[in-house]
């Protein structure tokens, strides 16, 4: 049995021409179309949309001159060249790789040596942080008012 919602989805997906509807659902859809004014309205709207789309002129491709101008404006997507330029800024791949490794090691060491509390955070006594949170809330609220 074809429901009005299924019929609307069928027409939206396949168009108003019953020949384009799936064969397994075509009979039930045609029966609902004959019996229901709402289904006929859905099909009529779809036919009107298809007619309006068919009446539109075909898209015009851009001229060769316009295509060349647009191509000239497009960024160069040569990523290998970009990475070569970045490495050259840092003195080549060996120096850039060494600097990156040193930064990673420094980050790990710094993270491992800091206390879990972070010094002055919420830590073990959340009540100690309440005045600063209240001040932050007041300042944020007054900032958002302006």
Tab-separated table of N, CA, C and O in Angstrom, residues 17-73:
chain	number	residue	atom	x	y	z
A	17	UNK	N	6.745	11.779	-14.040
A	17	UNK	CA	6.451	10.802	-15.092
A	17	UNK	C	6.442	9.392	-14.500
A	17	UNK	O	7.479	8.903	-14.035
A	18	UNK	N	5.277	8.705	-14.535
A	18	UNK	CA	5.206	7.352	-13.967
A	18	UNK	C	6.171	6.350	-14.616
A	18	UNK	O	6.550	5.368	-13.985
A	19	UNK	N	6.597	6.591	-15.821
A	19	UNK	CA	7.528	5.676	-16.485
A	19	UNK	C	8.881	5.652	-15.775
A	19	UNK	O	9.616	4.670	-15.870
A	20	UNK	N	9.207	6.723	-15.032
A	20	UNK	CA	10.489	6.772	-14.316
A	20	UNK	C	10.385	6.207	-12.901
A	20	UNK	O	11.393	6.079	-12.218
A	21	UNK	N	9.190	5.892	-12.450
A	21	UNK	CA	9.018	5.350	-11.109
A	21	UNK	C	9.457	3.889	-11.090
A	21	UNK	O	9.349	3.180	-12.093
A	22	UNK	N	9.946	3.391	-9.952
A	22	UNK	CA	10.325	1.970	-9.868
A	22	UNK	C	9.127	1.065	-10.169
A	22	UNK	O	8.003	1.327	-9.713
A	23	UNK	N	9.367	0.032	-10.935
A	23	UNK	CA	8.283	-0.863	-11.359
A	23	UNK	C	7.568	-1.494	-10.173
A	23	UNK	O	6.349	-1.703	-10.213
A	24	UNK	N	8.296	-1.775	-9.101
A	24	UNK	CA	7.692	-2.426	-7.936
A	24	UNK	C	6.678	-1.525	-7.234
A	24	UNK	O	5.762	-2.022	-6.582
A	25	UNK	N	6.826	-0.215	-7.382
A	25	UNK	CA	5.919	0.705	-6.689
A	25	UNK	C	4.984	1.446	-7.639
A	25	UNK	O	4.094	2.162	-7.195
A	26	UNK	N	5.162	1.272	-8.925
A	26	UNK	CA	4.402	2.041	-9.903
A	26	UNK	C	2.904	1.791	-9.801
A	26	UNK	O	2.107	2.735	-9.828
A	27	UNK	N	2.504	0.549	-9.663
A	27	UNK	CA	1.063	0.235	-9.601
A	27	UNK	C	0.394	0.877	-8.404
A	27	UNK	O	-0.675	1.495	-8.528
A	28	UNK	N	1.008	0.753	-7.231
A	28	UNK	CA	0.426	1.343	-6.018
A	28	UNK	C	0.436	2.860	-6.110
A	28	UNK	O	-0.513	3.526	-5.671
A	29	UNK	N	1.472	3.435	-6.705
A	29	UNK	CA	1.549	4.887	-6.835
A	29	UNK	C	0.479	5.399	-7.793
A	29	UNK	O	-0.162	6.431	-7.534
A	30	UNK	N	0.248	4.685	-8.901
A	30	UNK	CA	-0.792	5.095	-9.847
A	30	UNK	C	-2.175	4.971	-9.218
A	30	UNK	O	-3.051	5.823	-9.456
A	31	UNK	N	-2.379	3.940	-8.407
A	31	UNK	CA	-3.664	3.791	-7.729
A	31	UNK	C	-3.895	4.943	-6.754
A	31	UNK	O	-5.004	5.494	-6.676
A	32	UNK	N	-2.866	5.330	-6.001
A	32	UNK	CA	-2.997	6.459	-5.079
A	32	UNK	C	-3.199	7.754	-5.860
A	32	UNK	O	-3.981	8.612	-5.450
A	33	UNK	N	-2.545	7.903	-6.988
A	33	UNK	CA	-2.692	9.092	-7.818
A	33	UNK	C	-4.127	9.234	-8.320
A	33	UNK	O	-4.683	10.341	-8.347
A	34	UNK	N	-4.756	8.109	-8.678
A	34	UNK	CA	-6.151	8.139	-9.131
A	34	UNK	C	-7.106	8.436	-7.990
A	34	UNK	O	-8.123	9.123	-8.184
A	35	UNK	N	-6.789	7.977	-6.775
A	35	UNK	CA	-7.729	8.078	-5.659
A	35	UNK	C	-7.556	9.332	-4.817
A	35	UNK	O	-8.484	9.725	-4.107
A	36	UNK	N	-6.418	9.980	-4.855
A	36	UNK	CA	-6.121	11.056	-3.899
A	36	UNK	C	-5.869	12.385	-4.598
A	36	UNK	O	-5.002	12.496	-5.476
A	37	UNK	N	-6.608	13.400	-4.152
A	37	UNK	CA	-6.394	14.754	-4.671
A	37	UNK	C	-5.040	15.294	-4.211
A	37	UNK	O	-4.371	16.037	-4.941
A	38	UNK	N	-4.629	14.914	-3.002
A	38	UNK	CA	-3.338	15.367	-2.489
A	38	UNK	C	-2.200	14.802	-3.341
A	38	UNK	O	-1.231	15.507	-3.642
A	39	UNK	N	-2.317	13.564	-3.749
A	39	UNK	CA	-1.293	12.952	-4.597
A	39	UNK	C	-1.265	13.631	-5.962
A	39	UNK	O	-0.187	13.879	-6.523
A	40	UNK	N	-2.444	13.961	-6.508
A	40	UNK	CA	-2.482	14.666	-7.789
A	40	UNK	C	-1.853	16.049	-7.660
A	40	UNK	O	-1.164	16.525	-8.569
A	41	UNK	N	-2.028	16.696	-6.510
A	41	UNK	CA	-1.432	18.010	-6.272
A	41	UNK	C	0.093	17.907	-6.213
A	41	UNK	O	0.814	18.744	-6.769
A	42	UNK	N	0.590	16.869	-5.544
A	42	UNK	CA	2.043	16.650	-5.470
A	42	UNK	C	2.607	16.425	-6.870
A	42	UNK	O	3.631	17.012	-7.256
A	43	UNK	N	1.946	15.618	-7.665
A	43	UNK	CA	2.407	15.325	-9.021
A	43	UNK	C	2.341	16.583	-9.893
A	43	UNK	O	3.237	16.830	-10.710
A	44	UNK	N	1.285	17.399	-9.723
A	44	UNK	CA	1.157	18.629	-10.508
A	44	UNK	C	2.270	19.614	-10.167
A	44	UNK	O	2.833	20.266	-11.064
A	45	UNK	N	2.598	19.736	-8.890
A	45	UNK	CA	3.701	20.632	-8.488
A	45	UNK	C	5.025	20.153	-9.089
A	45	UNK	O	5.831	20.958	-9.551
A	46	UNK	N	5.229	18.849	-9.098
A	46	UNK	CA	6.468	18.307	-9.655
A	46	UNK	C	6.528	18.542	-11.167
A	46	UNK	O	7.574	18.885	-11.703
A	47	UNK	N	5.375	18.375	-11.858
A	47	UNK	CA	5.347	18.645	-13.297
A	47	UNK	C	5.646	20.117	-13.585
A	47	UNK	O	6.367	20.447	-14.528
A	48	UNK	N	5.106	21.025	-12.752
A	48	UNK	CA	5.368	22.458	-12.932
A	48	UNK	C	6.851	22.764	-12.720
A	48	UNK	O	7.447	23.557	-13.454
A	49	UNK	N	7.456	22.137	-11.711
A	49	UNK	CA	8.882	22.335	-11.461
A	49	UNK	C	9.714	21.816	-12.626
A	49	UNK	O	10.635	22.485	-13.097
A	50	UNK	N	9.384	20.645	-13.127
A	50	UNK	CA	10.109	20.075	-14.259
A	50	UNK	C	9.976	20.955	-15.494
A	50	UNK	O	10.943	21.159	-16.234
A	51	UNK	N	8.781	21.523	-15.715
A	51	UNK	CA	8.574	22.405	-16.865
A	51	UNK	C	9.389	23.690	-16.724
A	51	UNK	O	9.990	24.174	-17.685
A	52	UNK	N	9.435	24.250	-15.508
A	52	UNK	CA	10.212	25.473	-15.279
A	52	UNK	C	11.699	25.212	-15.486
A	52	UNK	O	12.410	26.041	-16.072
A	53	UNK	N	12.177	24.075	-15.017
A	53	UNK	CA	13.592	23.742	-15.200
A	53	UNK	C	13.919	23.502	-16.668
A	53	UNK	O	14.985	23.884	-17.152
A	54	UNK	N	12.992	22.891	-17.389
A	54	UNK	CA	13.222	22.624	-18.808
A	54	UNK	C	13.215	23.923	-19.612
A	54	UNK	O	13.863	24.009	-20.666
A	55	UNK	N	12.498	24.949	-19.133
A	55	UNK	CA	12.421	26.219	-19.851
A	55	UNK	C	13.661	27.078	-19.664
A	55	UNK	O	13.867	28.043	-20.411
A	56	UNK	N	14.492	26.768	-18.703
A	56	UNK	CA	15.704	27.560	-18.479
A	56	UNK	C	16.672	27.390	-19.631
A	56	UNK	O	16.795	26.304	-20.197
A	57	UNK	N	17.387	28.461	-19.975
A	57	UNK	CA	18.386	28.306	-21.039
A	57	UNK	C	19.549	27.459	-20.534
A	57	UNK	O	19.837	27.438	-19.342
A	58	UNK	N	20.224	26.785	-21.439
A	58	UNK	CA	21.365	25.966	-20.987
A	58	UNK	C	22.476	26.877	-20.487
A	58	UNK	O	22.616	28.016	-20.931
A	59	UNK	N	23.275	26.389	-19.559
A	59	UNK	CA	24.368	27.217	-19.045
A	59	UNK	C	25.388	27.490	-20.144
A	59	UNK	O	25.658	26.646	-21.002
A	60	UNK	N	25.938	28.688	-20.095
A	60	UNK	CA	26.927	29.089	-21.092
A	60	UNK	C	28.314	28.909	-20.483
A	60	UNK	O	28.602	29.466	-19.418
A	61	UNK	N	29.177	28.147	-21.133
A	61	UNK	CA	30.528	27.991	-20.580
A	61	UNK	C	31.285	29.316	-20.685
A	61	UNK	O	31.025	30.114	-21.584
A	62	UNK	N	32.213	29.551	-19.777
A	62	UNK	CA	32.965	30.804	-19.843
A	62	UNK	C	33.849	30.845	-21.087
A	62	UNK	O	34.250	29.808	-21.610
A	63	UNK	N	34.113	32.055	-21.522
A	63	UNK	CA	34.983	32.202	-22.691
A	63	UNK	C	36.397	31.754	-22.318
A	63	UNK	O	36.756	31.661	-21.138
A	64	UNK	N	37.204	31.517	-23.316
A	64	UNK	CA	38.582	31.087	-23.078
A	64	UNK	C	39.361	32.171	-22.341
A	64	UNK	O	40.184	31.876	-21.472
A	65	UNK	N	39.076	33.437	-22.660
A	65	UNK	CA	39.785	34.536	-21.997
A	65	UNK	C	39.418	34.598	-20.514
A	65	UNK	O	40.284	34.782	-19.653
A	66	UNK	N	38.129	34.433	-20.216
A	66	UNK	CA	37.703	34.456	-18.814
A	66	UNK	C	38.267	33.265	-18.059
A	66	UNK	O	38.733	33.398	-16.919
A	67	UNK	N	38.272	32.101	-18.685
A	67	UNK	CA	38.834	30.916	-18.040
A	67	UNK	C	40.323	31.112	-17.750
A	67	UNK	O	40.814	30.716	-16.689
A	68	UNK	N	41.036	31.748	-18.664
A	68	UNK	CA	42.469	32.001	-18.446
A	68	UNK	C	42.681	32.988	-17.309
A	68	UNK	O	43.577	32.812	-16.478
A	69	UNK	N	41.833	34.032	-17.248
A	69	UNK	CA	41.954	35.007	-16.152
A	69	UNK	C	41.658	34.358	-14.810
A	69	UNK	O	42.343	34.612	-13.816
A	70	UNK	N	40.636	33.527	-14.756
A	70	UNK	CA	40.307	32.845	-13.498
A	70	UNK	C	41.406	31.868	-13.105
A	70	UNK	O	41.733	31.737	-11.927
A	71	UNK	N	41.971	31.190	-14.095
A	71	UNK	CA	43.070	30.272	-13.815
A	71	UNK	C	44.281	30.993	-13.265
A	71	UNK	O	45.001	30.478	-12.410
A	72	UNK	N	44.520	32.211	-13.750
A	72	UNK	CA	45.660	32.986	-13.259
A	72	UNK	C	45.450	33.441	-11.823
A	72	UNK	O	46.403	33.628	-11.070
A	73	UNK	N	44.190	33.620	-11.426
A	73	UNK	CA	43.891	34.048	-10.061
A	73	UNK	C	43.943	32.903	-9.060
A	73	UNK	O	44.069	33.127	-7.866
